[in-house]
């Protein structure tokens, strides 16, 4: 996108060309494959409406470390599908998560929990839940009018 030149310049300024790969626009399939190869997803966001990138990573079996803030808190089951960090503790918690994921059994347990959690955020299931909420609100309103 339009930020690419500034990001590339910052990577160069910091001497991170050997460590940081900038992929540009990717198809959904290519993005999913890239995410699936990650050990951990890190979100440094200080607030989100909803953690869509967290669920995209979870769908690939990749847990997230993120700040314990609205939006991200709702998309991570702390200690199960990822880890929620208090303010100023993201780096320490990331190191802890990577150590925990070094155990193959724990890693697979977390990956399975991530995939199962992400599967609950299905459009059809979400539409059904919204319809139930609306029906419940309508029923409650009718009951008040009597």
Coordinates of C-alpha atoms in Angstrom, one line a residue:
X1 CA 0.0 0.0 0.0
X2 CA 0.9 3.7 0.2
X3 CA 2.9 3.1 3.4
X4 CA 5.3 0.6 1.8
X5 CA 8.1 3.1 0.9
X6 CA 8.2 4.5 4.5
X7 CA 8.2 1.0 6.0
X8 CA 10.9 -0.2 3.6
X9 CA 13.0 2.9 4.6
X10 CA 12.5 2.1 8.3
X11 CA 13.6 -1.5 7.8
X12 CA 16.7 -0.3 6.0
X13 CA 17.4 2.4 8.6
X14 CA 17.3 -0.2 11.4
X15 CA 19.4 -2.7 9.4
X16 CA 16.7 -5.3 9.5
X17 CA 16.8 -6.4 5.8
X18 CA 18.0 -9.9 6.7
X19 CA 15.3 -10.3 9.4
X20 CA 12.2 -8.5 8.1
X21 CA 10.4 -9.6 4.9
X22 CA 7.8 -7.3 3.4
X23 CA 5.4 -9.3 1.2
X24 CA 3.1 -6.6 -0.1
X25 CA -0.4 -7.6 -1.1
X26 CA -1.1 -11.3 -0.9
X27 CA -4.0 -13.5 -1.9
X28 CA -6.0 -15.0 0.9
X29 CA -4.5 -18.4 0.2
X30 CA -0.9 -17.0 0.2
X31 CA -1.6 -15.1 3.4
X32 CA -3.1 -18.1 5.1
X33 CA -0.1 -20.2 4.1
X34 CA 2.3 -17.6 5.5
X35 CA 0.5 -17.2 8.8
X36 CA 0.2 -21.0 9.2
X37 CA 4.0 -21.2 9.1
X38 CA 4.4 -18.8 12.0
X39 CA 5.1 -19.8 15.6
X40 CA 3.2 -16.9 17.1
X41 CA 1.1 -14.0 16.1
X42 CA 1.9 -10.7 17.8
X43 CA -0.5 -7.8 18.0
X44 CA 0.9 -4.6 19.4
X45 CA -2.4 -2.8 19.0
X46 CA -3.5 -0.7 21.9
X47 CA -7.2 -1.1 21.0
X48 CA -9.3 -2.8 18.4
X49 CA -13.0 -2.9 17.5
X50 CA -12.5 -6.7 17.1
X51 CA -9.4 -8.9 16.7
X52 CA -10.0 -10.2 13.2
X53 CA -6.3 -10.8 12.6
X54 CA -6.2 -12.8 15.9
X55 CA -9.0 -15.1 14.6
X56 CA -7.3 -15.4 11.2
X57 CA -4.1 -16.6 12.9
X58 CA -6.1 -18.9 15.2
X59 CA -7.8 -20.5 12.2
X60 CA -4.3 -21.5 11.1
X61 CA -3.5 -22.9 14.6
X62 CA -1.3 -19.9 15.5
X63 CA -1.8 -18.3 18.9
X64 CA -1.5 -14.6 19.6
X65 CA 0.1 -12.5 22.2
X66 CA -1.7 -9.1 22.5
X67 CA -2.4 -6.4 25.0
X68 CA -5.3 -7.0 27.3
X69 CA -7.6 -4.4 25.6
X70 CA -11.1 -4.3 24.3
X71 CA -11.5 -6.0 21.0
X72 CA -8.5 -8.2 21.5
X73 CA -9.7 -9.5 24.9
X74 CA -12.8 -10.8 23.1
X75 CA -10.9 -12.7 20.5
X76 CA -8.3 -14.4 22.7
X77 CA -8.9 -17.0 25.4
X78 CA -6.1 -16.1 27.7
X79 CA -3.7 -19.0 28.3
X80 CA -5.7 -21.2 25.9
X81 CA -5.6 -19.6 22.4
X82 CA -3.1 -17.0 23.2
X83 CA -1.9 -14.7 25.9
X84 CA -3.1 -11.2 27.0
X85 CA -0.4 -8.9 28.3
X86 CA -0.9 -6.0 30.7
X87 CA 0.4 -2.6 29.6
X88 CA 4.2 -2.6 29.2
X89 CA 4.5 -6.4 29.4
X90 CA 4.1 -7.5 25.8
X91 CA 7.8 -8.3 25.3
X92 CA 8.1 -10.4 28.4
X93 CA 4.9 -12.3 27.7
X94 CA 6.0 -13.0 24.1
X95 CA 9.2 -14.6 25.5
X96 CA 7.1 -16.6 27.9
X97 CA 4.7 -17.8 25.2
X98 CA 7.6 -18.9 22.9
X99 CA 9.1 -20.9 25.7
X100 CA 5.8 -22.5 26.4
X101 CA 5.3 -23.3 22.7
X102 CA 8.8 -25.0 22.6
X103 CA 7.1 -28.0 24.1
X104 CA 5.6 -29.9 21.1
X105 CA 2.7 -31.3 23.1
X106 CA 1.7 -27.8 24.5
X107 CA 2.2 -26.4 21.0
X108 CA -0.3 -28.9 19.5
X109 CA -2.7 -28.4 22.4
X110 CA -2.7 -24.6 21.8
X111 CA -3.0 -25.0 18.0
X112 CA -6.0 -27.3 18.4
X113 CA -7.6 -24.9 20.8
X114 CA -7.0 -22.0 18.4
X115 CA -8.6 -23.8 15.4
X116 CA -11.6 -24.8 17.5
X117 CA -12.1 -21.3 18.9
X118 CA -11.8 -19.7 15.4
X119 CA -14.4 -22.1 14.0
X120 CA -17.0 -20.7 16.4
X121 CA -16.7 -17.3 14.6
X122 CA -18.5 -18.5 11.5
X123 CA -20.7 -16.1 9.5
X124 CA -23.7 -18.5 9.6
X125 CA -23.4 -19.1 13.3
X126 CA -23.0 -15.3 13.9
X127 CA -26.1 -14.5 11.8
X128 CA -28.0 -17.1 13.8
X129 CA -26.9 -15.6 17.1
X130 CA -27.9 -12.1 15.9
X131 CA -31.3 -13.4 14.8
X132 CA -31.8 -15.0 18.2
X133 CA -30.9 -11.7 20.0
X134 CA -33.3 -9.7 17.8
X135 CA -36.1 -12.2 18.3
X136 CA -35.5 -12.2 22.0
X137 CA -35.6 -8.4 22.1
X138 CA -38.8 -8.3 20.0
X139 CA -40.4 -10.9 22.3
X140 CA -39.4 -8.9 25.4
X141 CA -40.7 -5.7 23.9
X142 CA -44.1 -7.3 23.1
X143 CA -44.3 -8.6 26.7
X144 CA -43.9 -5.1 28.1
X145 CA -46.7 -3.7 25.9
X146 CA -49.3 -6.0 27.4

